[in-house]
Amino acid sequence: MFFQFSTKYMQTIDVAVVGASAAGLFAAIHAGRTARLLGRPIKISAFDGARKLGAKILVAGGGRCNVTHWRVTEQDFSGSSAPAIRKVLGRFTELETATFFEQLGVSLKREETGKLFPASNSARTVLNALLREAQALGVELIYPARIRRIDRHESGGFHLQGDCEPLLANRVILCTGGKALPKSGSDGEGFALACHLGHTLVEPIIPALVPLVLEDGHWITALSGLTLPAELFLKSGAGKRLVSFASSTLCTHFGMSGPSVLDISRHYLRSQDTDPHTQLLINWLPGFTNESLDELFLASGSGGPLSLLRRHLPDRLARQLATLAGIDDSRNVPRERRRLLATLTTATVLPVIRDRGFTFAEATAGGVPLSEVRLETMESRVCPGLSLAGEVLDVDGRIGGFNFQWAWSSGFVAGTHAAKALMS
Ligand SMILES: Cc1cc2nc3c(=O)[nH]c(=O)nc-3n(C[C@H](O)[C@H](O)[C@H](O)COP(=O)(O)OP(=O)(O)OC[C@H]3O[C@@H](n4cnc5c(N)ncnc54)[C@H](O)[C@@H]3O)c2cc1C
């Protein structure tokens, strides 16, 4: 229920940032820096519904916060169009991210995978640096204060209502995230705020980077705890190989997890809307095809296919695949069974029954399309004065620091522009 207030005596601020996590803190900091640079202080307030700020930054990367990746391109993302994503990433690159944090006293180290983490190995240093810089620039951090409604105001600005005194803001930057890890405060309310101001959403909004559940009692669940490098790929109903991800893969008591599974999850889930016959498959021995593995089996000589497989795969998995193909330890294996083993090893169909939902997801697929914002400014095309940044937009990255880089890049553009626009 919303009451009509007289806005005459209401507090007015220059920039209201709604959501004070990665994108919101970055936007607020860069609005503050830009205003300082231009020599005119402005009042910036960042509101967040959570009791503690930056919950997602703290849990990210297993508590180490994978801040960015040494090389970020539009190919690392899905959602809105690649050229649009590239344009925004180009305004604040991964190199600039590293410099930004270095200047705040957080040096980053690159790991073998290309991921960049704070040298301290502690996400806390990342969050503290952002909070310190925001406060040093005079950004007012107001929490817990959920914003429940934003309306255009006749003054040309916005009227904000929620768990704080109603207020007027000349400009609003919406950084409310998506729906992943709802207990962190990102529960999708930002989508409703955006729609109320005239935006549409790319729907359905689904979990991305999410573990996948297999049919009850599937043999893979008995391998729970097994981690190995594998390749996951999608095959369309017509048999066309679509997308693939090869990296660490984890068998669990419910099904599949690990980077390769998380990366392909949004593609699999989206495919079910357009072509429900699309299948998710796993190649337990990336680099081998059905044919090349069968040739190797043939050439294996003594020991037979199972013996060979056990040299390349964990014992439990090799035995399970052999059992499914009807093969035991013997050397004389009928051709059909040997071929079946090659097929099962390089292309086991994964009967996914569902994903594990937003509670276990690391990102969100869907949201406000980039076509509804001006990419040079992140300002809304449908609601002037409103800007958007971060996961509330229809952009989701793969595992590796890409989602934070999107938050930094889009937050930088939105914050910088909001301050400049106030001066013009
Ligand atoms: C477990 C986990 C691990 C992750 N690890 C990594 C990683 O290592 N590297 C990486 O790149 N990405 C990682 N991610 C993804 C990354 O955390 C997000 O993409 C990123 O935080 C998005 O930033 P954001 O500011 O747009 O949204 P969020 O971080 O989701 O923040 C949105 C904020 O808005 C607030 N909010 C929402 N609605 C309202 C409202 N109505 N009023 C006021 N406040 C509101 C929320 O409380 C929240 O603080 C991880 C995600 C999870 C869940």
Short mmCIF file of C-alpha atoms and ligand atoms in Angstrom, two decimals:
data_model
loop_
_atom_site.label_atom_id
_atom_site.label_comp_id
_atom_site.label_asym_id
_atom_site.label_seq_id
_atom_site.Cartn_x
_atom_site.Cartn_y
_atom_site.Cartn_z
CA MET A 1 0.00 0.00 0.00
CA PHE A 2 1.46 3.39 -0.94
CA PHE A 3 0.34 6.67 0.58
CA GLN A 4 0.30 9.99 -1.15
CA PHE A 5 2.84 12.30 0.47
CA SER A 6 3.25 15.97 -0.08
CA THR A 7 6.62 16.15 -1.78
CA LYS A 8 7.05 19.84 -0.93
CA TYR A 9 9.24 19.34 2.16
CA MET A 10 10.87 16.16 1.09
CA GLN A 11 14.61 15.60 1.07
CA THR A 12 16.04 15.98 -2.42
CA ILE A 13 19.22 14.25 -3.49
CA ASP A 14 21.10 14.43 -6.76
CA VAL A 15 21.70 10.73 -7.44
CA ALA A 16 19.89 7.83 -5.80
CA VAL A 17 21.64 4.54 -6.41
CA VAL A 18 19.22 1.69 -5.72
CA GLY A 19 21.15 -1.45 -4.75
CA ALA A 20 24.61 -0.98 -3.20
CA SER A 21 26.52 -4.09 -4.22
CA ALA A 22 29.07 -4.45 -7.04
CA ALA A 23 27.40 -2.33 -9.73
CA GLY A 24 25.81 0.10 -7.27
CA LEU A 25 28.99 0.84 -5.29
CA PHE A 26 30.92 1.25 -8.53
CA ALA A 27 28.31 3.61 -9.97
CA ALA A 28 28.19 5.67 -6.76
CA ILE A 29 32.01 5.89 -6.58
CA HIS A 30 32.30 7.03 -10.19
CA ALA A 31 29.48 9.53 -9.86
CA GLY A 32 31.34 10.92 -6.84
CA ARG A 33 34.72 10.96 -8.61
CA THR A 34 33.29 12.64 -11.69
CA ALA A 35 31.56 15.33 -9.63
CA ARG A 36 34.83 15.99 -7.79
CA LEU A 37 36.72 16.20 -11.03
CA LEU A 38 34.22 18.69 -12.39
CA GLY A 39 34.50 20.70 -9.18
CA ARG A 40 30.89 20.51 -8.09
CA PRO A 41 29.95 18.33 -5.14
CA ILE A 42 26.70 16.44 -5.49
CA LYS A 43 24.63 14.49 -3.00
CA ILE A 44 24.74 10.79 -3.76
CA SER A 45 22.87 8.23 -1.67
CA ALA A 46 23.06 4.49 -2.19
CA PHE A 47 20.18 2.43 -0.80
CA ASP A 48 20.23 -1.28 -0.14
CA GLY A 49 17.56 -3.56 1.29
CA ALA A 50 20.11 -5.92 2.88
CA ARG A 51 21.14 -5.77 6.54
CA LYS A 52 24.79 -6.10 5.57
CA LEU A 53 26.25 -4.65 2.39
CA GLY A 54 28.01 -6.67 -0.29
CA ALA A 55 26.91 -10.19 0.69
CA LYS A 56 27.52 -11.42 -2.84
CA ILE A 57 30.96 -9.89 -3.06
CA LEU A 58 31.85 -11.67 0.18
CA VAL A 59 30.68 -15.12 -0.93
CA ALA A 60 32.05 -14.78 -4.47
CA GLY A 61 34.79 -17.08 -5.59
CA GLY A 62 34.44 -19.20 -2.47
CA GLY A 63 35.13 -16.15 -0.26
CA ARG A 64 38.11 -15.01 -2.37
CA CYS A 65 36.13 -12.92 -4.91
CA ASN A 66 37.12 -13.53 -8.49
CA VAL A 67 37.16 -9.80 -9.33
CA THR A 68 37.70 -10.12 -13.08
CA HIS A 69 39.52 -12.15 -15.74
CA TRP A 70 42.80 -11.28 -17.41
CA ARG A 71 41.03 -11.22 -20.79
CA VAL A 72 37.40 -10.26 -21.12
CA THR A 73 35.53 -10.18 -24.42
CA GLU A 74 31.88 -10.07 -25.40
CA GLN A 75 32.18 -13.79 -26.24
CA ASP A 76 32.28 -14.52 -22.51
CA PHE A 77 28.69 -13.31 -22.12
CA SER A 78 25.18 -14.24 -23.15
CA GLY A 79 21.93 -12.31 -23.24
CA SER A 80 21.79 -9.03 -25.14
CA SER A 81 23.67 -8.63 -28.42
CA ALA A 82 27.46 -9.14 -28.44
CA PRO A 83 28.27 -5.74 -30.05
CA ALA A 84 26.20 -3.97 -27.37
CA ILE A 85 28.01 -5.84 -24.58
CA ARG A 86 31.38 -5.11 -26.20
CA LYS A 87 30.63 -1.41 -26.31
CA VAL A 88 29.99 -1.22 -22.57
CA LEU A 89 32.96 -3.46 -21.64
CA GLY A 90 35.20 -1.21 -23.75
CA ARG A 91 34.36 1.82 -21.59
CA PHE A 92 35.94 0.24 -18.51
CA THR A 93 38.15 -2.73 -19.25
CA GLU A 94 39.59 -5.51 -17.10
CA LEU A 95 42.91 -3.60 -17.11
CA GLU A 96 41.17 -0.56 -15.68
CA THR A 97 39.55 -2.79 -13.06
CA ALA A 98 42.99 -4.02 -11.97
CA THR A 99 44.33 -0.43 -11.85
CA PHE A 100 41.26 0.77 -9.94
CA PHE A 101 41.68 -1.83 -7.20
CA GLU A 102 45.47 -1.42 -7.15
CA GLN A 103 45.00 2.29 -6.47
CA LEU A 104 42.69 1.41 -3.58
CA GLY A 105 45.40 -0.84 -2.13
CA VAL A 106 43.98 -4.14 -3.41
CA SER A 107 46.50 -5.75 -5.73
CA LEU A 108 45.17 -8.57 -7.85
CA LYS A 109 46.92 -11.79 -8.75
CA ARG A 110 46.31 -13.86 -11.84
CA GLU A 111 45.78 -17.58 -11.45
CA GLU A 112 46.49 -20.25 -14.05
CA THR A 113 42.87 -20.19 -15.23
CA GLY A 114 43.18 -16.47 -16.05
CA LYS A 115 40.97 -15.49 -13.10
CA LEU A 116 42.06 -12.46 -11.07
CA PHE A 117 41.73 -12.59 -7.28
CA PRO A 118 42.85 -10.19 -4.58
CA ALA A 119 46.39 -11.07 -3.49
CA SER A 120 45.02 -11.26 0.05
CA ASN A 121 42.74 -14.15 -1.05
CA SER A 122 40.00 -12.40 0.88
CA ALA A 123 36.81 -10.97 -0.62
CA ARG A 124 36.60 -8.73 2.43
CA THR A 125 39.50 -6.61 1.15
CA VAL A 126 37.56 -5.97 -2.08
CA LEU A 127 34.36 -4.98 -0.31
CA ASN A 128 36.15 -2.84 2.29
CA ALA A 129 38.04 -0.98 -0.43
CA LEU A 130 34.80 -0.16 -2.25
CA LEU A 131 33.03 0.93 0.94
CA ARG A 132 35.99 3.08 2.05
CA GLU A 133 36.21 4.80 -1.32
CA ALA A 134 32.45 5.43 -1.46
CA GLN A 135 32.50 6.96 2.01
CA ALA A 136 35.62 9.03 1.24
CA LEU A 137 33.73 10.53 -1.69
CA GLY A 138 30.81 11.44 0.56
CA VAL A 139 28.43 8.77 -0.73
CA GLU A 140 25.74 8.18 1.87
CA LEU A 141 25.17 4.43 2.32
CA ILE A 142 21.65 3.81 3.59
CA TYR A 143 20.71 0.27 4.67
CA PRO A 144 18.69 -1.72 5.35
CA ALA A 145 16.42 0.40 3.19
CA ARG A 146 14.54 -1.40 0.47
CA ILE A 147 13.13 0.86 -2.25
CA ARG A 148 9.69 -0.44 -3.11
CA ARG A 149 8.45 2.08 -5.59
CA ILE A 150 9.96 4.67 -7.93
CA ASP A 151 7.72 7.16 -9.76
CA ARG A 152 8.46 9.96 -12.15
CA HIS A 153 7.95 13.28 -10.43
CA GLU A 154 6.62 16.46 -11.98
CA SER A 155 9.95 18.17 -11.11
CA GLY A 156 11.55 15.96 -13.77
CA GLY A 157 13.18 13.77 -11.16
CA PHE A 158 11.96 10.72 -9.27
CA HIS A 159 9.95 10.04 -6.15
CA LEU A 160 11.28 7.07 -4.18
CA GLN A 161 9.36 5.19 -1.50
CA GLY A 162 10.28 2.23 0.60
CA ASP A 163 11.74 1.38 3.99
CA CYS A 164 13.07 4.90 4.47
CA GLU A 165 11.72 8.44 4.41
CA PRO A 166 10.24 9.14 0.99
CA LEU A 167 12.56 11.32 -1.05
CA LEU A 168 13.09 13.02 -4.36
CA ALA A 169 16.08 12.28 -6.55
CA ASN A 170 17.15 14.14 -9.68
CA ARG A 171 18.55 10.95 -11.12
CA VAL A 172 18.25 7.26 -10.28
CA ILE A 173 20.71 4.45 -11.04
CA LEU A 174 19.05 1.05 -10.75
CA CYS A 175 21.57 -1.61 -9.63
CA THR A 176 19.26 -4.10 -7.96
CA GLY A 177 20.85 -7.22 -9.49
CA GLY A 178 18.88 -10.25 -10.61
CA LYS A 179 17.42 -13.12 -8.61
CA ALA A 180 20.44 -15.29 -7.85
CA LEU A 181 21.08 -15.98 -4.16
CA PRO A 182 17.87 -14.21 -3.03
CA LYS A 183 18.88 -14.24 0.63
CA SER A 184 21.59 -11.70 -0.31
CA GLY A 185 18.80 -9.20 -1.07
CA SER A 186 18.72 -9.73 -4.86
CA ASP A 187 15.24 -11.16 -5.15
CA GLY A 188 14.12 -9.64 -8.44
CA GLU A 189 12.26 -6.67 -7.03
CA GLY A 190 14.40 -4.44 -9.26
CA PHE A 191 12.74 -5.96 -12.32
CA ALA A 192 9.35 -4.74 -11.09
CA LEU A 193 10.82 -1.27 -10.41
CA ALA A 194 12.21 -1.15 -13.97
CA CYS A 195 8.90 -2.30 -15.49
CA HIS A 196 6.97 0.29 -13.47
CA LEU A 197 9.17 2.95 -15.11
CA GLY A 198 8.34 1.65 -18.60
CA HIS A 199 10.92 -1.05 -19.26
CA THR A 200 10.25 -4.52 -20.61
CA LEU A 201 12.09 -7.69 -19.67
CA VAL A 202 13.70 -10.46 -21.67
CA GLU A 203 11.81 -13.43 -20.23
CA PRO A 204 11.63 -15.99 -18.84
CA ILE A 205 14.06 -14.87 -16.19
CA ILE A 206 15.94 -18.04 -15.30
CA PRO A 207 18.90 -19.08 -13.15
CA ALA A 208 22.30 -19.02 -14.86
CA LEU A 209 25.48 -20.68 -13.58
CA VAL A 210 23.29 -23.19 -11.81
CA PRO A 211 23.83 -26.90 -10.95
CA LEU A 212 21.59 -29.38 -12.76
CA VAL A 213 19.50 -32.18 -11.24
CA LEU A 214 19.37 -35.57 -12.99
CA GLU A 215 16.65 -38.21 -12.93
CA ASP A 216 16.24 -39.73 -9.49
CA GLY A 217 18.72 -42.56 -8.91
CA HIS A 218 20.71 -41.87 -12.10
CA TRP A 219 24.04 -43.77 -12.04
CA ILE A 220 26.01 -40.50 -12.02
CA THR A 221 24.61 -39.66 -8.57
CA ALA A 222 26.37 -42.76 -7.22
CA LEU A 223 29.67 -41.16 -8.29
CA SER A 224 29.03 -38.20 -5.95
CA GLY A 225 32.25 -36.35 -5.11
CA LEU A 226 34.03 -37.28 -8.34
CA THR A 227 35.66 -34.28 -10.07
CA LEU A 228 37.33 -34.52 -13.46
CA PRO A 229 37.91 -32.44 -16.58
CA ALA A 230 35.07 -33.13 -19.01
CA GLU A 231 33.28 -31.46 -21.89
CA LEU A 232 29.58 -30.70 -21.80
CA PHE A 233 27.77 -29.97 -25.02
CA LEU A 234 24.30 -29.39 -26.41
CA LYS A 235 22.86 -31.23 -29.38
CA SER A 236 19.76 -29.85 -31.04
CA GLY A 237 16.75 -32.04 -31.82
CA ALA A 238 18.04 -32.14 -35.42
CA GLY A 239 21.40 -33.47 -34.19
CA LYS A 240 23.41 -30.24 -34.57
CA ARG A 241 26.15 -29.62 -32.04
CA LEU A 242 25.35 -26.23 -30.50
CA VAL A 243 27.52 -24.99 -27.66
CA SER A 244 30.17 -26.68 -25.52
CA PHE A 245 32.18 -25.99 -22.36
CA ALA A 246 35.17 -28.01 -21.23
CA SER A 247 36.47 -27.67 -17.69
CA SER A 248 36.21 -29.15 -14.24
CA THR A 249 33.03 -31.21 -13.77
CA LEU A 250 31.61 -32.49 -10.51
CA CYS A 251 29.26 -35.45 -9.98
CA THR A 252 26.99 -34.88 -6.99
CA HIS A 253 24.29 -36.71 -5.07
CA PHE A 254 21.64 -34.80 -7.10
CA GLY A 255 23.35 -34.71 -10.50
CA MET A 256 25.99 -32.40 -11.94
CA SER A 257 27.86 -29.28 -10.91
CA GLY A 258 31.27 -27.66 -11.43
CA PRO A 259 32.34 -24.90 -13.85
CA SER A 260 31.51 -26.76 -17.10
CA VAL A 261 27.99 -27.56 -15.89
CA LEU A 262 27.38 -24.06 -14.50
CA ASP A 263 28.59 -22.51 -17.76
CA ILE A 264 26.32 -24.59 -19.98
CA SER A 265 23.29 -24.50 -17.66
CA ARG A 266 21.69 -21.29 -19.00
CA HIS A 267 22.14 -22.49 -22.60
CA TYR A 268 20.48 -25.80 -21.80
CA LEU A 269 17.61 -24.17 -19.89
CA ARG A 270 17.02 -21.58 -22.64
CA SER A 271 17.13 -24.29 -25.33
CA GLN A 272 14.21 -26.07 -23.70
CA ASP A 273 11.96 -23.10 -24.61
CA THR A 274 12.88 -23.11 -28.28
CA ASP A 275 13.67 -26.78 -28.95
CA PRO A 276 12.66 -29.13 -26.12
CA HIS A 277 14.38 -31.98 -27.96
CA THR A 278 17.78 -30.38 -27.35
CA GLN A 279 19.93 -32.77 -25.28
CA LEU A 280 22.74 -32.15 -22.85
CA LEU A 281 25.63 -34.58 -23.28
CA ILE A 282 28.96 -35.16 -21.60
CA ASN A 283 32.25 -36.26 -23.09
CA TRP A 284 34.19 -37.80 -20.22
CA LEU A 285 37.36 -37.80 -22.31
CA PRO A 286 37.53 -34.38 -23.99
CA GLY A 287 39.65 -34.49 -27.10
CA PHE A 288 38.37 -37.92 -28.11
CA THR A 289 35.51 -38.54 -30.48
CA ASN A 290 33.44 -41.67 -30.67
CA GLU A 291 35.56 -42.82 -33.63
CA SER A 292 38.98 -41.90 -32.29
CA LEU A 293 38.28 -43.62 -28.98
CA ASP A 294 37.03 -46.73 -30.73
CA GLU A 295 40.24 -46.79 -32.79
CA LEU A 296 42.23 -46.55 -29.58
CA PHE A 297 40.22 -49.43 -28.09
CA LEU A 298 41.01 -51.48 -31.20
CA ALA A 299 44.69 -50.68 -30.98
CA SER A 300 44.81 -51.25 -27.25
CA GLY A 301 45.82 -54.89 -27.67
CA SER A 302 46.23 -56.64 -24.36
CA GLY A 303 43.96 -55.66 -21.50
CA GLY A 304 40.88 -54.74 -23.54
CA PRO A 305 38.84 -51.51 -23.56
CA LEU A 306 38.07 -51.38 -19.84
CA SER A 307 41.72 -51.62 -18.94
CA LEU A 308 42.48 -48.77 -21.33
CA LEU A 309 39.65 -46.64 -19.99
CA ARG A 310 40.85 -47.14 -16.42
CA ARG A 311 44.16 -45.60 -17.41
CA HIS A 312 42.41 -42.41 -18.55
CA LEU A 313 39.44 -42.10 -16.18
CA PRO A 314 38.80 -42.59 -12.46
CA ASP A 315 38.27 -46.27 -11.74
CA ARG A 316 34.67 -45.91 -10.50
CA LEU A 317 33.63 -44.06 -13.65
CA ALA A 318 35.45 -46.38 -16.05
CA ARG A 319 33.84 -49.44 -14.46
CA GLN A 320 30.40 -47.82 -14.53
CA LEU A 321 30.68 -46.96 -18.23
CA ALA A 322 31.88 -50.48 -19.00
CA THR A 323 28.99 -52.01 -17.03
CA LEU A 324 26.52 -49.87 -18.98
CA ALA A 325 28.08 -51.14 -22.22
CA GLY A 326 27.88 -54.73 -20.98
CA ILE A 327 31.66 -55.09 -20.82
CA ASP A 328 33.68 -56.83 -18.13
CA ASP A 329 37.43 -57.25 -17.62
CA SER A 330 37.80 -59.67 -20.52
CA ARG A 331 39.83 -58.80 -23.58
CA ASN A 332 37.44 -60.21 -26.15
CA VAL A 333 34.70 -57.66 -26.47
CA PRO A 334 32.08 -57.84 -29.24
CA ARG A 335 32.33 -54.95 -31.68
CA GLU A 336 28.88 -53.48 -30.83
CA ARG A 337 29.72 -53.34 -27.11
CA ARG A 338 33.11 -51.78 -27.75
CA ARG A 339 31.46 -49.14 -29.93
CA LEU A 340 28.77 -48.56 -27.33
CA LEU A 341 31.47 -47.97 -24.72
CA ALA A 342 33.13 -45.40 -27.02
CA THR A 343 29.77 -43.68 -27.48
CA LEU A 344 28.93 -43.67 -23.78
CA THR A 345 32.37 -42.31 -22.92
CA THR A 346 32.28 -39.48 -25.45
CA ALA A 347 28.56 -38.70 -25.47
CA THR A 348 26.57 -39.77 -22.40
CA VAL A 349 23.14 -38.15 -22.55
CA LEU A 350 22.36 -36.36 -19.28
CA PRO A 351 18.64 -36.63 -18.43
CA VAL A 352 18.22 -33.27 -16.67
CA ILE A 353 14.92 -32.94 -14.84
CA ARG A 354 15.43 -29.43 -13.46
CA ASP A 355 17.94 -26.86 -12.29
CA ARG A 356 18.64 -26.19 -8.62
CA GLY A 357 16.95 -22.79 -8.72
CA PHE A 358 18.01 -19.26 -7.85
CA THR A 359 19.09 -20.27 -4.34
CA PHE A 360 22.03 -22.17 -5.84
CA ALA A 361 22.56 -20.03 -8.95
CA GLU A 362 25.43 -17.57 -9.31
CA ALA A 363 23.74 -15.37 -11.91
CA THR A 364 20.50 -14.56 -13.71
CA ALA A 365 19.66 -14.92 -17.40
CA GLY A 366 17.15 -12.39 -18.70
CA GLY A 367 16.32 -8.90 -17.49
CA VAL A 368 16.14 -5.44 -19.02
CA PRO A 369 17.40 -5.65 -22.63
CA LEU A 370 20.40 -3.51 -23.55
CA SER A 371 18.38 -2.25 -26.52
CA GLU A 372 16.41 -0.18 -23.98
CA VAL A 373 19.46 1.73 -22.72
CA ARG A 374 21.88 4.14 -24.41
CA LEU A 375 25.16 2.26 -24.32
CA GLU A 376 27.36 5.38 -24.08
CA THR A 377 25.62 6.39 -20.83
CA MET A 378 23.57 3.41 -19.59
CA GLU A 379 20.66 5.86 -19.47
CA SER A 380 17.24 4.44 -20.13
CA ARG A 381 15.77 5.14 -23.57
CA VAL A 382 12.26 4.87 -22.15
CA CYS A 383 12.71 6.83 -18.92
CA PRO A 384 15.22 9.70 -19.14
CA GLY A 385 17.07 10.34 -15.88
CA LEU A 386 17.07 6.64 -15.00
CA SER A 387 20.21 4.58 -15.61
CA LEU A 388 20.73 0.85 -15.15
CA ALA A 389 23.81 -1.24 -14.42
CA GLY A 390 24.81 -4.76 -13.45
CA GLU A 391 22.81 -7.94 -13.37
CA VAL A 392 19.40 -6.21 -13.61
CA LEU A 393 20.27 -6.01 -17.33
CA ASP A 394 19.97 -8.93 -19.73
CA VAL A 395 23.67 -9.85 -19.61
CA ASP A 396 25.19 -12.88 -17.90
CA GLY A 397 28.77 -14.05 -18.06
CA ARG A 398 30.43 -17.41 -17.77
CA ILE A 399 32.43 -18.49 -14.71
CA GLY A 400 35.71 -16.61 -14.34
CA GLY A 401 35.12 -13.07 -13.04
CA PHE A 402 33.08 -11.94 -16.04
CA ASN A 403 29.91 -11.09 -14.11
CA PHE A 404 31.78 -8.73 -11.83
CA GLN A 405 33.52 -7.16 -14.83
CA TRP A 406 30.08 -6.48 -16.28
CA ALA A 407 29.02 -4.87 -12.99
CA TRP A 408 32.21 -2.72 -12.90
CA SER A 409 31.99 -1.65 -16.57
CA SER A 410 28.28 -0.84 -16.62
CA GLY A 411 28.44 0.74 -13.13
CA PHE A 412 31.31 2.97 -14.26
CA VAL A 413 29.42 4.18 -17.34
CA ALA A 414 26.17 4.77 -15.41
CA GLY A 415 27.83 6.61 -12.50
CA THR A 416 30.08 8.80 -14.62
CA HIS A 417 27.22 9.83 -16.86
CA ALA A 418 24.79 10.52 -14.01
CA ALA A 419 27.19 13.06 -12.51
CA LYS A 420 28.00 14.68 -15.86
CA ALA A 421 24.33 14.92 -16.76
CA LEU A 422 23.62 16.81 -13.54
CA MET A 423 26.23 19.42 -14.47
CA SER A 424 25.01 19.96 -18.00
C1 LIG B 1 27.63 -17.64 -4.74
C2 LIG B 1 28.02 -16.65 -5.82
C3 LIG B 1 29.36 -16.55 -6.18
C4 LIG B 1 29.72 -15.66 -7.19
N1 LIG B 1 31.03 -15.55 -7.52
C5 LIG B 1 31.42 -14.69 -8.51
C6 LIG B 1 32.79 -14.49 -8.81
O1 LIG B 1 33.68 -15.01 -8.13
N2 LIG B 1 33.10 -13.66 -9.86
C7 LIG B 1 32.13 -13.02 -10.58
O2 LIG B 1 32.46 -12.30 -11.53
N3 LIG B 1 30.81 -13.14 -10.26
C8 LIG B 1 30.46 -13.93 -9.24
N4 LIG B 1 29.12 -14.04 -8.90
C9 LIG B 1 28.16 -13.19 -9.63
C10 LIG B 1 28.24 -11.75 -9.08
O3 LIG B 1 28.21 -11.80 -7.67
C11 LIG B 1 27.07 -10.90 -9.59
O4 LIG B 1 26.99 -10.98 -10.99
C12 LIG B 1 27.25 -9.46 -9.19
O5 LIG B 1 27.26 -9.35 -7.78
C13 LIG B 1 26.11 -8.59 -9.74
O6 LIG B 1 26.27 -7.31 -9.23
P1 LIG B 1 25.00 -6.34 -9.08
O7 LIG B 1 25.49 -5.20 -8.24
O8 LIG B 1 24.43 -6.08 -10.40
O9 LIG B 1 23.91 -7.18 -8.28
P2 LIG B 1 23.96 -7.82 -6.83
O10 LIG B 1 25.36 -8.09 -6.41
O11 LIG B 1 23.01 -8.94 -6.86
O12 LIG B 1 23.42 -6.67 -5.89
C14 LIG B 1 22.13 -6.13 -5.95
C15 LIG B 1 21.89 -5.37 -4.67
O13 LIG B 1 20.64 -4.70 -4.76
C16 LIG B 1 19.96 -4.81 -3.55
N5 LIG B 1 18.52 -4.66 -3.83
C17 LIG B 1 17.74 -5.46 -4.59
N6 LIG B 1 16.49 -4.96 -4.66
C18 LIG B 1 16.50 -3.83 -3.92
C19 LIG B 1 15.50 -2.85 -3.62
N7 LIG B 1 14.26 -2.97 -4.09
N8 LIG B 1 15.85 -1.80 -2.83
C20 LIG B 1 17.13 -1.67 -2.34
N9 LIG B 1 18.10 -2.58 -2.61
C21 LIG B 1 17.79 -3.62 -3.40
C22 LIG B 1 20.34 -6.16 -3.01
O14 LIG B 1 20.20 -6.22 -1.60
C23 LIG B 1 21.81 -6.28 -3.45
O15 LIG B 1 22.68 -5.83 -2.45
C24 LIG B 1 28.73 -14.88 -7.86
C25 LIG B 1 27.40 -14.97 -7.46
C26 LIG B 1 27.05 -15.85 -6.45
C27 LIG B 1 25.59 -15.93 -6.04
#
